[in-house]
Short mmCIF file of N, CA and C in Angstrom, two decimals:
data_model
loop_
_atom_site.label_atom_id
_atom_site.label_comp_id
_atom_site.label_asym_id
_atom_site.label_seq_id
_atom_site.Cartn_x
_atom_site.Cartn_y
_atom_site.Cartn_z
N MET A 1 3.60 -31.48 51.87
CA MET A 1 2.40 -31.96 50.93
C MET A 1 3.36 -31.17 49.64
N ASP A 2 3.65 -32.19 48.48
CA ASP A 2 3.97 -31.50 47.29
C ASP A 2 2.95 -31.35 46.37
N ASN A 3 3.53 -29.98 45.48
CA ASN A 3 2.32 -29.58 44.77
C ASN A 3 2.21 -30.71 43.53
N PHE A 4 1.33 -31.25 43.44
CA PHE A 4 1.08 -32.46 42.13
C PHE A 4 0.59 -31.84 40.92
N PHE A 5 -0.03 -30.53 40.79
CA PHE A 5 -0.46 -29.92 39.82
C PHE A 5 0.31 -28.70 39.31
N SER A 6 0.44 -28.71 38.18
CA SER A 6 0.95 -27.38 37.65
C SER A 6 0.06 -26.58 36.87
N VAL A 7 0.04 -25.71 37.01
CA VAL A 7 -0.76 -24.72 35.87
C VAL A 7 0.03 -23.99 34.88
N ALA A 8 -0.51 -23.63 33.80
CA ALA A 8 0.09 -22.85 32.82
C ALA A 8 -0.76 -21.98 31.91
N THR A 9 -0.73 -20.89 32.32
CA THR A 9 -1.81 -19.97 31.61
C THR A 9 -1.34 -19.72 30.05
N ARG A 10 -2.30 -19.33 29.24
CA ARG A 10 -1.78 -18.92 28.12
C ARG A 10 -1.01 -17.98 27.66
N ASP A 11 -0.52 -17.13 28.73
CA ASP A 11 0.51 -16.11 28.81
C ASP A 11 1.60 -16.54 28.79
N ASP A 12 1.49 -17.73 29.86
CA ASP A 12 3.11 -18.44 30.17
C ASP A 12 3.57 -19.30 28.88
N ILE A 13 2.40 -19.55 28.05
CA ILE A 13 2.97 -20.61 27.05
C ILE A 13 3.32 -19.42 25.68
N SER A 14 2.38 -18.24 25.68
CA SER A 14 3.20 -17.36 24.99
C SER A 14 4.43 -16.72 24.97
N ALA A 15 4.76 -16.47 26.34
CA ALA A 15 5.98 -15.94 26.61
C ALA A 15 7.14 -17.04 26.50
N GLY A 16 6.48 -18.48 26.68
CA GLY A 16 7.57 -19.17 26.58
C GLY A 16 8.03 -19.31 24.96
N ILE A 17 7.08 -19.43 24.17
CA ILE A 17 7.69 -19.48 22.57
C ILE A 17 7.58 -18.00 21.76
N SER A 18 7.83 -17.09 22.73
CA SER A 18 8.21 -15.46 21.85
C SER A 18 9.48 -15.71 21.22
N GLY A 19 10.39 -16.34 21.71
CA GLY A 19 11.66 -16.26 21.69
C GLY A 19 11.89 -17.45 20.36
N HIS A 20 10.89 -18.38 20.21
CA HIS A 20 11.25 -19.31 19.71
C HIS A 20 11.47 -18.88 18.18
N PRO A 21 12.57 -19.66 17.22
CA PRO A 21 13.04 -19.35 16.18
C PRO A 21 12.18 -19.44 15.05
N LEU A 22 11.42 -20.10 15.08
CA LEU A 22 10.17 -20.41 14.08
C LEU A 22 8.83 -19.27 14.09
N GLN A 23 8.82 -18.77 15.14
CA GLN A 23 7.99 -17.80 15.25
C GLN A 23 8.54 -16.50 15.13
N HIS A 24 10.00 -16.41 15.16
CA HIS A 24 10.76 -15.13 14.93
C HIS A 24 10.58 -15.39 13.22
N SER A 25 10.92 -16.09 12.59
CA SER A 25 11.25 -16.51 11.25
C SER A 25 9.79 -16.21 10.42
N ALA A 26 8.56 -16.68 11.24
CA ALA A 26 7.20 -16.34 10.24
C ALA A 26 7.35 -14.91 10.95
N GLU A 27 7.64 -14.07 11.79
CA GLU A 27 7.40 -12.64 11.55
C GLU A 27 8.13 -12.23 10.95
N GLN A 28 9.62 -12.53 10.38
CA GLN A 28 10.03 -11.86 9.54
C GLN A 28 9.75 -12.00 8.21
N LEU A 29 9.41 -13.13 7.94
CA LEU A 29 8.87 -13.48 6.75
C LEU A 29 7.38 -12.60 6.30
N PHE A 30 6.68 -12.41 7.37
CA PHE A 30 5.34 -11.45 7.16
C PHE A 30 5.61 -10.16 6.87
N TRP A 31 6.97 -9.71 7.30
CA TRP A 31 7.42 -8.23 7.45
C TRP A 31 7.94 -8.08 5.98
N ALA A 32 8.74 -9.04 5.55
CA ALA A 32 9.25 -9.07 4.28
C ALA A 32 8.13 -9.02 3.11
N ALA A 33 7.24 -9.73 3.28
CA ALA A 33 6.06 -10.00 2.12
C ALA A 33 5.53 -8.59 2.34
N VAL A 34 5.25 -7.95 3.42
CA VAL A 34 4.18 -6.75 3.48
C VAL A 34 5.29 -5.54 2.63
N VAL A 35 6.69 -5.71 3.05
CA VAL A 35 7.61 -4.61 2.44
C VAL A 35 7.73 -4.83 0.72
N THR A 36 7.81 -6.23 0.66
CA THR A 36 7.79 -6.23 -1.00
C THR A 36 6.49 -6.05 -1.46
N ALA A 37 5.51 -6.23 -1.21
CA ALA A 37 4.20 -5.82 -1.54
C ALA A 37 4.03 -4.20 -1.90
N ALA A 38 4.32 -3.80 -0.67
CA ALA A 38 4.30 -2.23 -0.82
C ALA A 38 5.51 -1.66 -1.78
N GLY A 39 6.56 -2.48 -1.89
CA GLY A 39 7.55 -1.87 -2.88
C GLY A 39 7.01 -2.05 -4.58
N TYR A 40 6.58 -2.91 -4.73
CA TYR A 40 5.77 -3.67 -5.89
C TYR A 40 4.63 -2.49 -6.18
N SER A 41 3.89 -2.37 -5.29
CA SER A 41 2.86 -1.47 -5.45
C SER A 41 3.37 0.19 -5.88
N LEU A 42 4.25 0.46 -5.31
CA LEU A 42 4.84 1.79 -5.53
C LEU A 42 5.28 1.80 -6.71
N LEU A 43 6.43 0.83 -7.09
CA LEU A 43 7.10 0.73 -8.54
C LEU A 43 5.91 0.65 -9.59
N SER A 44 4.80 -0.10 -9.74
CA SER A 44 3.91 0.05 -10.44
C SER A 44 3.42 1.52 -10.61
N LEU A 45 2.92 1.65 -9.16
CA LEU A 45 2.25 3.52 -9.39
C LEU A 45 3.42 4.26 -10.15
N LEU A 46 4.52 4.33 -10.01
CA LEU A 46 5.70 5.26 -10.27
C LEU A 46 5.85 5.08 -11.72
N LEU A 47 5.80 3.66 -12.21
CA LEU A 47 5.95 3.48 -13.82
C LEU A 47 4.61 3.89 -14.40
N THR A 48 3.51 3.71 -13.95
CA THR A 48 2.37 4.19 -14.51
C THR A 48 2.67 5.54 -14.59
N LEU A 49 2.99 6.43 -13.56
CA LEU A 49 3.19 7.89 -13.80
C LEU A 49 3.97 8.34 -14.56
N LEU A 50 5.00 7.58 -14.62
CA LEU A 50 6.07 8.06 -15.61
C LEU A 50 5.96 7.76 -17.25
N ARG A 51 5.05 7.08 -17.12
CA ARG A 51 4.53 6.84 -18.84
C ARG A 51 3.71 7.92 -19.05
N ALA A 52 2.80 8.22 -18.41
CA ALA A 52 1.85 9.39 -18.77
C ALA A 52 2.13 10.70 -18.06
N ALA A 53 3.47 11.06 -18.06
CA ALA A 53 3.80 12.06 -17.30
C ALA A 53 4.20 13.13 -18.54
N PRO A 54 4.94 12.81 -19.69
CA PRO A 54 4.70 13.82 -20.62
C PRO A 54 3.61 14.52 -21.27
N GLU A 55 2.42 13.63 -21.49
CA GLU A 55 1.00 14.01 -21.81
C GLU A 55 0.55 14.86 -20.89
N ARG A 56 0.80 14.54 -19.42
CA ARG A 56 -0.02 15.15 -18.49
C ARG A 56 0.76 16.44 -18.16
N ALA A 57 1.96 16.51 -18.35
CA ALA A 57 2.59 18.05 -18.34
C ALA A 57 2.35 18.86 -19.53
N ALA A 58 2.46 18.29 -20.68
CA ALA A 58 1.63 18.97 -22.00
C ALA A 58 0.32 19.71 -21.84
N LEU A 59 -0.61 18.55 -21.14
CA LEU A 59 -2.01 18.99 -20.74
C LEU A 59 -2.01 20.18 -20.02
N LEU A 60 -1.24 20.03 -18.77
CA LEU A 60 -1.13 20.83 -17.69
C LEU A 60 -0.54 22.38 -18.46
N ALA A 61 0.35 22.45 -19.00
CA ALA A 61 1.14 23.79 -19.45
C ALA A 61 -0.02 24.00 -20.54
N ARG A 62 -0.64 23.55 -21.15
CA ARG A 62 -1.79 24.12 -21.96
C ARG A 62 -3.03 24.75 -21.51
N LEU A 63 -3.29 23.99 -20.45
CA LEU A 63 -4.44 24.46 -19.44
C LEU A 63 -3.94 25.76 -18.49
N ARG A 64 -2.81 25.76 -18.36
CA ARG A 64 -2.04 26.93 -17.56
C ARG A 64 -1.86 27.90 -18.35
N ALA A 65 -1.49 27.93 -19.80
CA ALA A 65 -1.38 28.92 -20.59
C ALA A 65 -3.04 29.55 -20.74
N MET A 66 -4.01 28.98 -20.80
CA MET A 66 -5.59 29.57 -20.86
C MET A 66 -5.91 29.75 -19.29
N GLY A 67 -5.16 29.78 -18.35
CA GLY A 67 -5.56 30.57 -17.22
C GLY A 67 -5.69 29.49 -15.96
N LEU A 68 -5.73 28.27 -16.25
CA LEU A 68 -5.67 27.36 -14.82
C LEU A 68 -4.69 27.65 -13.80
N ARG A 69 -4.81 27.58 -12.56
CA ARG A 69 -4.32 27.97 -11.34
C ARG A 69 -3.40 26.74 -11.01
N PRO A 70 -2.29 26.90 -10.79
CA PRO A 70 -1.68 25.63 -10.20
C PRO A 70 -2.39 24.64 -9.08
N ARG A 71 -3.17 25.26 -8.25
CA ARG A 71 -4.00 24.66 -7.42
C ARG A 71 -4.95 23.70 -8.23
N GLN A 72 -5.60 24.37 -9.22
CA GLN A 72 -6.60 23.89 -9.90
C GLN A 72 -5.78 22.66 -10.58
N GLY A 73 -4.79 22.83 -11.15
CA GLY A 73 -3.95 21.45 -12.09
C GLY A 73 -3.96 20.41 -10.94
N VAL A 74 -3.45 20.52 -9.88
CA VAL A 74 -3.06 19.73 -8.87
C VAL A 74 -4.44 18.73 -8.41
N VAL A 75 -5.84 19.69 -8.32
CA VAL A 75 -7.26 18.90 -8.26
C VAL A 75 -7.49 18.19 -9.60
N LEU A 76 -6.88 18.46 -10.55
CA LEU A 76 -7.34 18.02 -11.83
C LEU A 76 -6.74 16.94 -11.91
N ILE A 77 -5.25 16.75 -11.53
CA ILE A 77 -4.49 15.47 -11.54
C ILE A 77 -5.04 14.55 -10.71
N LEU A 78 -5.59 14.83 -9.00
CA LEU A 78 -5.87 14.13 -8.45
C LEU A 78 -7.17 13.30 -8.84
N CYS A 79 -8.14 13.89 -9.49
CA CYS A 79 -9.37 13.50 -9.86
C CYS A 79 -9.06 12.58 -11.18
N GLU A 80 -7.94 12.78 -11.96
CA GLU A 80 -7.47 11.52 -12.91
C GLU A 80 -6.94 10.59 -12.22
N ALA A 81 -6.03 10.59 -11.41
CA ALA A 81 -5.18 9.36 -10.87
C ALA A 81 -5.79 8.80 -9.63
N LEU A 82 -6.69 9.47 -8.79
CA LEU A 82 -7.27 8.63 -7.45
C LEU A 82 -8.33 7.85 -7.59
N PRO A 83 -9.30 8.02 -8.67
CA PRO A 83 -10.15 6.61 -8.75
C PRO A 83 -9.46 5.53 -9.27
N GLN A 84 -8.52 5.39 -10.03
CA GLN A 84 -8.04 4.06 -10.42
C GLN A 84 -6.97 3.72 -8.89
N ALA A 85 -6.55 4.54 -8.40
CA ALA A 85 -5.71 4.17 -7.12
C ALA A 85 -6.78 3.68 -5.91
N LEU A 86 -7.82 4.29 -5.83
CA LEU A 86 -8.94 3.93 -4.77
C LEU A 86 -9.52 2.53 -5.34
N ALA A 87 -9.97 2.31 -6.61
CA ALA A 87 -10.57 1.13 -7.01
C ALA A 87 -9.46 -0.21 -6.77
N ALA A 88 -7.90 0.35 -7.12
CA ALA A 88 -6.98 -0.61 -6.59
C ALA A 88 -6.83 -0.88 -5.38
N ALA A 89 -6.80 -0.12 -4.60
CA ALA A 89 -6.83 -0.52 -2.85
C ALA A 89 -8.33 -1.28 -2.35
N ALA A 90 -9.32 -1.02 -2.90
CA ALA A 90 -10.74 -1.50 -2.59
C ALA A 90 -10.63 -2.89 -3.01
N ALA A 91 -10.04 -3.18 -4.30
CA ALA A 91 -10.03 -4.62 -4.77
C ALA A 91 -9.09 -5.24 -4.21
N GLY A 92 -7.88 -4.87 -3.78
CA GLY A 92 -6.84 -5.70 -2.92
C GLY A 92 -7.71 -5.84 -1.73
N ALA A 93 -8.36 -5.11 -0.93
CA ALA A 93 -8.76 -5.46 0.40
C ALA A 93 -9.78 -6.40 0.13
N GLY A 94 -10.64 -6.16 -0.90
CA GLY A 94 -11.62 -7.35 -1.18
C GLY A 94 -11.25 -8.62 -1.09
N ILE A 95 -9.89 -8.74 -1.89
CA ILE A 95 -9.36 -9.93 -2.32
C ILE A 95 -8.73 -10.51 -1.09
N ALA A 96 -8.25 -9.85 -0.28
CA ALA A 96 -7.66 -10.07 1.24
C ALA A 96 -8.68 -10.92 2.19
N CYS A 97 -9.99 -10.32 2.01
CA CYS A 97 -10.76 -10.49 2.89
C CYS A 97 -11.66 -11.88 2.25
N LEU A 98 -11.52 -11.99 1.17
CA LEU A 98 -12.21 -13.37 0.24
C LEU A 98 -10.98 -14.41 0.58
N SER A 99 -10.07 -14.10 0.53
CA SER A 99 -8.99 -15.18 0.49
C SER A 99 -9.04 -15.97 1.76
N ALA A 100 -9.25 -15.27 2.89
CA ALA A 100 -9.07 -15.91 4.26
C ALA A 100 -10.24 -16.91 4.60
N PRO A 101 -11.63 -16.78 3.96
CA PRO A 101 -12.42 -17.71 4.08
C PRO A 101 -11.88 -18.93 3.13
N LEU A 102 -11.71 -18.34 2.04
CA LEU A 102 -11.35 -19.77 1.05
C LEU A 102 -10.11 -20.45 1.35
N LEU A 103 -9.04 -19.90 1.83
CA LEU A 103 -7.88 -20.74 2.55
C LEU A 103 -7.79 -21.13 4.14
N GLY A 104 -8.79 -20.50 5.01
CA GLY A 104 -9.08 -20.64 6.18
C GLY A 104 -8.74 -21.98 6.60
N SER A 105 -9.16 -23.01 6.32
CA SER A 105 -9.54 -24.39 6.50
C SER A 105 -8.14 -25.21 6.18
N THR A 106 -7.23 -24.65 5.13
CA THR A 106 -6.05 -25.57 4.78
C THR A 106 -5.06 -24.74 5.38
N VAL A 107 -5.08 -23.77 6.03
CA VAL A 107 -3.87 -23.15 6.37
C VAL A 107 -3.58 -23.51 8.31
N ASN A 108 -2.71 -24.33 8.56
CA ASN A 108 -2.45 -24.83 9.98
C ASN A 108 -1.55 -23.94 10.44
N LEU A 109 -2.11 -22.98 11.41
CA LEU A 109 -0.99 -21.76 12.23
C LEU A 109 -0.56 -22.99 13.59
N SER A 110 -0.99 -23.77 13.85
CA SER A 110 -0.34 -24.50 15.02
C SER A 110 0.90 -24.50 15.36
N ALA A 111 1.78 -24.81 14.34
CA ALA A 111 3.21 -24.92 14.47
C ALA A 111 3.92 -23.36 14.84
N MET A 112 3.19 -22.37 14.46
CA MET A 112 3.81 -21.06 14.72
C MET A 112 3.39 -20.63 15.92
N VAL A 113 2.29 -21.19 16.50
CA VAL A 113 1.88 -20.63 17.89
C VAL A 113 2.19 -21.36 19.28
N GLY A 114 2.58 -22.63 18.61
CA GLY A 114 2.70 -23.85 19.71
C GLY A 114 1.53 -24.46 20.44
N THR A 115 0.13 -24.03 19.88
CA THR A 115 -0.91 -24.82 20.66
C THR A 115 -1.86 -24.84 19.37
N THR A 116 -2.77 -25.62 19.52
CA THR A 116 -3.83 -26.04 18.47
C THR A 116 -4.80 -24.98 18.48
N VAL A 117 -4.59 -24.19 16.89
CA VAL A 117 -5.24 -23.25 16.50
C VAL A 117 -6.90 -23.64 15.78
N PRO A 118 -8.11 -23.49 16.39
CA PRO A 118 -9.13 -23.87 15.79
C PRO A 118 -9.64 -22.98 14.64
N GLY A 119 -10.17 -23.33 13.29
CA GLY A 119 -10.52 -22.26 12.48
C GLY A 119 -9.75 -21.83 11.70
N GLY A 120 -8.43 -21.94 11.27
CA GLY A 120 -7.71 -21.41 10.89
C GLY A 120 -7.78 -20.28 10.52
N LEU A 121 -7.55 -19.14 9.32
CA LEU A 121 -7.69 -18.02 9.50
C LEU A 121 -8.80 -17.28 9.41
N ARG A 122 -8.61 -15.98 9.95
CA ARG A 122 -9.94 -15.19 10.13
C ARG A 122 -9.39 -13.69 9.70
N VAL A 123 -10.24 -12.85 9.00
CA VAL A 123 -9.99 -11.76 8.58
C VAL A 123 -10.30 -10.77 9.99
N ASP A 124 -9.08 -9.80 9.79
CA ASP A 124 -9.10 -8.72 10.62
C ASP A 124 -9.46 -7.12 9.66
N ALA A 125 -10.68 -7.23 9.70
CA ALA A 125 -11.33 -6.29 8.78
C ALA A 125 -10.53 -4.78 8.85
N GLY A 126 -10.44 -4.70 10.33
CA GLY A 126 -9.77 -3.35 10.87
C GLY A 126 -8.31 -3.26 10.18
N ALA A 127 -7.38 -4.17 10.06
CA ALA A 127 -6.22 -4.25 9.64
C ALA A 127 -6.07 -3.87 8.26
N VAL A 128 -7.22 -4.89 7.53
CA VAL A 128 -7.17 -5.05 5.90
C VAL A 128 -7.66 -3.29 5.57
N PHE A 129 -8.47 -2.68 6.17
CA PHE A 129 -8.94 -1.50 5.86
C PHE A 129 -7.95 -0.30 6.10
N TRP A 130 -7.10 -0.65 7.19
CA TRP A 130 -6.15 0.53 7.27
C TRP A 130 -5.08 0.54 6.39
N LEU A 131 -4.60 -0.95 6.15
CA LEU A 131 -3.54 -1.04 4.94
C LEU A 131 -3.93 -0.84 3.81
N ALA A 132 -5.63 -0.73 3.21
CA ALA A 132 -5.73 -0.37 2.26
C ALA A 132 -5.84 0.98 2.27
N ALA A 133 -6.17 2.03 3.05
CA ALA A 133 -6.10 3.29 3.38
C ALA A 133 -4.83 3.83 3.25
N ALA A 134 -3.95 2.97 3.70
CA ALA A 134 -2.46 3.37 3.69
C ALA A 134 -1.82 3.13 2.28
N LEU A 135 -2.25 2.14 1.36
CA LEU A 135 -1.91 2.32 0.11
C LEU A 135 -2.48 3.56 -0.54
N ALA A 136 -3.91 3.70 -0.42
CA ALA A 136 -4.57 4.84 -1.19
C ALA A 136 -3.76 6.01 -0.78
N GLY A 137 -3.46 6.28 0.78
CA GLY A 137 -2.41 7.94 1.01
C GLY A 137 -1.31 7.68 0.37
N LEU A 138 -0.56 6.45 0.19
CA LEU A 138 0.70 6.30 -0.61
C LEU A 138 0.59 6.52 -1.94
N CYS A 139 -0.38 6.47 -2.72
CA CYS A 139 -0.82 6.91 -4.06
C CYS A 139 -0.97 8.45 -4.17
N THR A 140 -1.93 8.62 -3.10
CA THR A 140 -1.87 10.15 -3.42
C THR A 140 -0.76 10.84 -2.98
N LEU A 141 -0.21 10.61 -2.13
CA LEU A 141 1.60 11.18 -1.76
C LEU A 141 2.18 11.22 -3.25
N VAL A 142 2.39 9.87 -3.84
CA VAL A 142 3.28 9.74 -5.34
C VAL A 142 2.49 10.63 -6.07
N VAL A 143 1.39 10.90 -6.38
CA VAL A 143 0.66 11.72 -7.28
C VAL A 143 0.99 13.28 -7.30
N LEU A 144 0.73 13.75 -6.04
CA LEU A 144 1.20 14.80 -5.36
C LEU A 144 2.70 15.41 -5.71
N VAL A 145 3.63 14.59 -5.27
CA VAL A 145 4.95 14.80 -5.46
C VAL A 145 5.36 14.71 -6.73
N GLU A 146 4.62 13.86 -7.92
CA GLU A 146 4.89 13.73 -9.12
C GLU A 146 4.36 15.14 -9.68
N THR A 147 3.14 15.67 -9.54
CA THR A 147 2.75 16.85 -9.96
C THR A 147 3.39 17.75 -9.80
N ALA A 148 3.70 17.81 -8.24
CA ALA A 148 4.63 19.23 -7.84
C ALA A 148 5.93 19.13 -8.78
N LEU A 149 6.75 18.04 -9.16
CA LEU A 149 8.09 17.81 -9.81
C LEU A 149 7.63 18.34 -11.32
N THR A 150 6.63 17.92 -11.87
CA THR A 150 6.49 18.34 -13.55
C THR A 150 5.71 19.65 -13.43
N GLY A 151 5.28 20.13 -12.34
CA GLY A 151 4.51 21.51 -12.60
C GLY A 151 5.47 22.66 -12.22
N ARG A 152 6.86 22.43 -12.05
CA ARG A 152 7.97 23.07 -11.83
C ARG A 152 8.44 23.73 -13.21
N ARG A 153 8.17 22.77 -14.30
CA ARG A 153 8.83 23.28 -15.82
C ARG A 153 7.75 24.57 -15.79
N GLN A 154 8.49 25.05 -16.83
CA GLN A 154 7.99 26.42 -17.31
C GLN A 154 6.97 25.89 -18.51
N ILE A 155 6.11 27.06 -18.50
CA ILE A 155 4.94 26.64 -19.52
C ILE A 155 5.65 26.74 -20.99
N ASN A 156 6.59 27.72 -21.09
CA ASN A 156 7.17 27.61 -22.42
C ASN A 156 8.16 26.55 -22.92
N THR A 157 8.62 25.68 -22.35
CA THR A 157 9.15 24.59 -22.44
C THR A 157 8.44 23.65 -23.04
N GLU A 158 7.03 23.47 -22.22
CA GLU A 158 6.06 22.47 -22.63
C GLU A 158 5.39 22.92 -24.00
N LEU A 159 5.16 24.10 -24.23
CA LEU A 159 4.26 24.69 -25.42
C LEU A 159 5.57 24.91 -26.58
N ARG A 160 6.61 24.36 -27.09
CA ARG A 160 7.23 25.00 -28.00
C ARG A 160 6.69 24.53 -29.12
N ALA A 161 7.11 25.25 -30.18
CA ALA A 161 6.34 25.29 -31.70
C ALA A 161 7.02 23.89 -31.92
N GLY A 162 6.34 23.07 -32.56
CA GLY A 162 6.95 21.97 -33.41
C GLY A 162 7.71 20.92 -32.47
N ASP A 163 6.89 20.98 -31.34
CA ASP A 163 7.16 19.70 -30.14
C ASP A 163 6.49 18.46 -31.01
N GLN A 164 7.27 17.62 -31.21
CA GLN A 164 6.49 16.13 -31.47
C GLN A 164 6.35 14.96 -30.39
N ARG A 165 5.43 15.23 -29.62
CA ARG A 165 5.40 14.36 -28.85
C ARG A 165 4.37 12.80 -29.05
#
């Protein structure tokens, strides 16, 4: 007796299209977009820090001349820079969470996965949270590195008489 029926599971279909060029291209496009967005975020943060670096270094030098410890200077800089970075990360996460319901019905993922996808886009809140936390951590790291680099300057270099900034 011949087998008249063939059964294909979702795993079989997924394995069959995993090497498909369209899915591979979509994955490359996603990771390129993630790296580009992270690069633009880092560039924006670096440009903002570089613009404010001379004033921040002069302020820290004056406060250190008055007795501020280096660790207290780092805390002061973090308290100045992190609220903006955290607000930006929270706003980005909020926009990501709101864009999925707004665009969900118009985006058709069927061509990428090979089967009909009901409902369009859905938000993975855990992934959005971790990406926002990673962005806030990256901001913290950049602020700490910038503070460490500018903090190595000597106080007398920043406090020269007649310095016109």
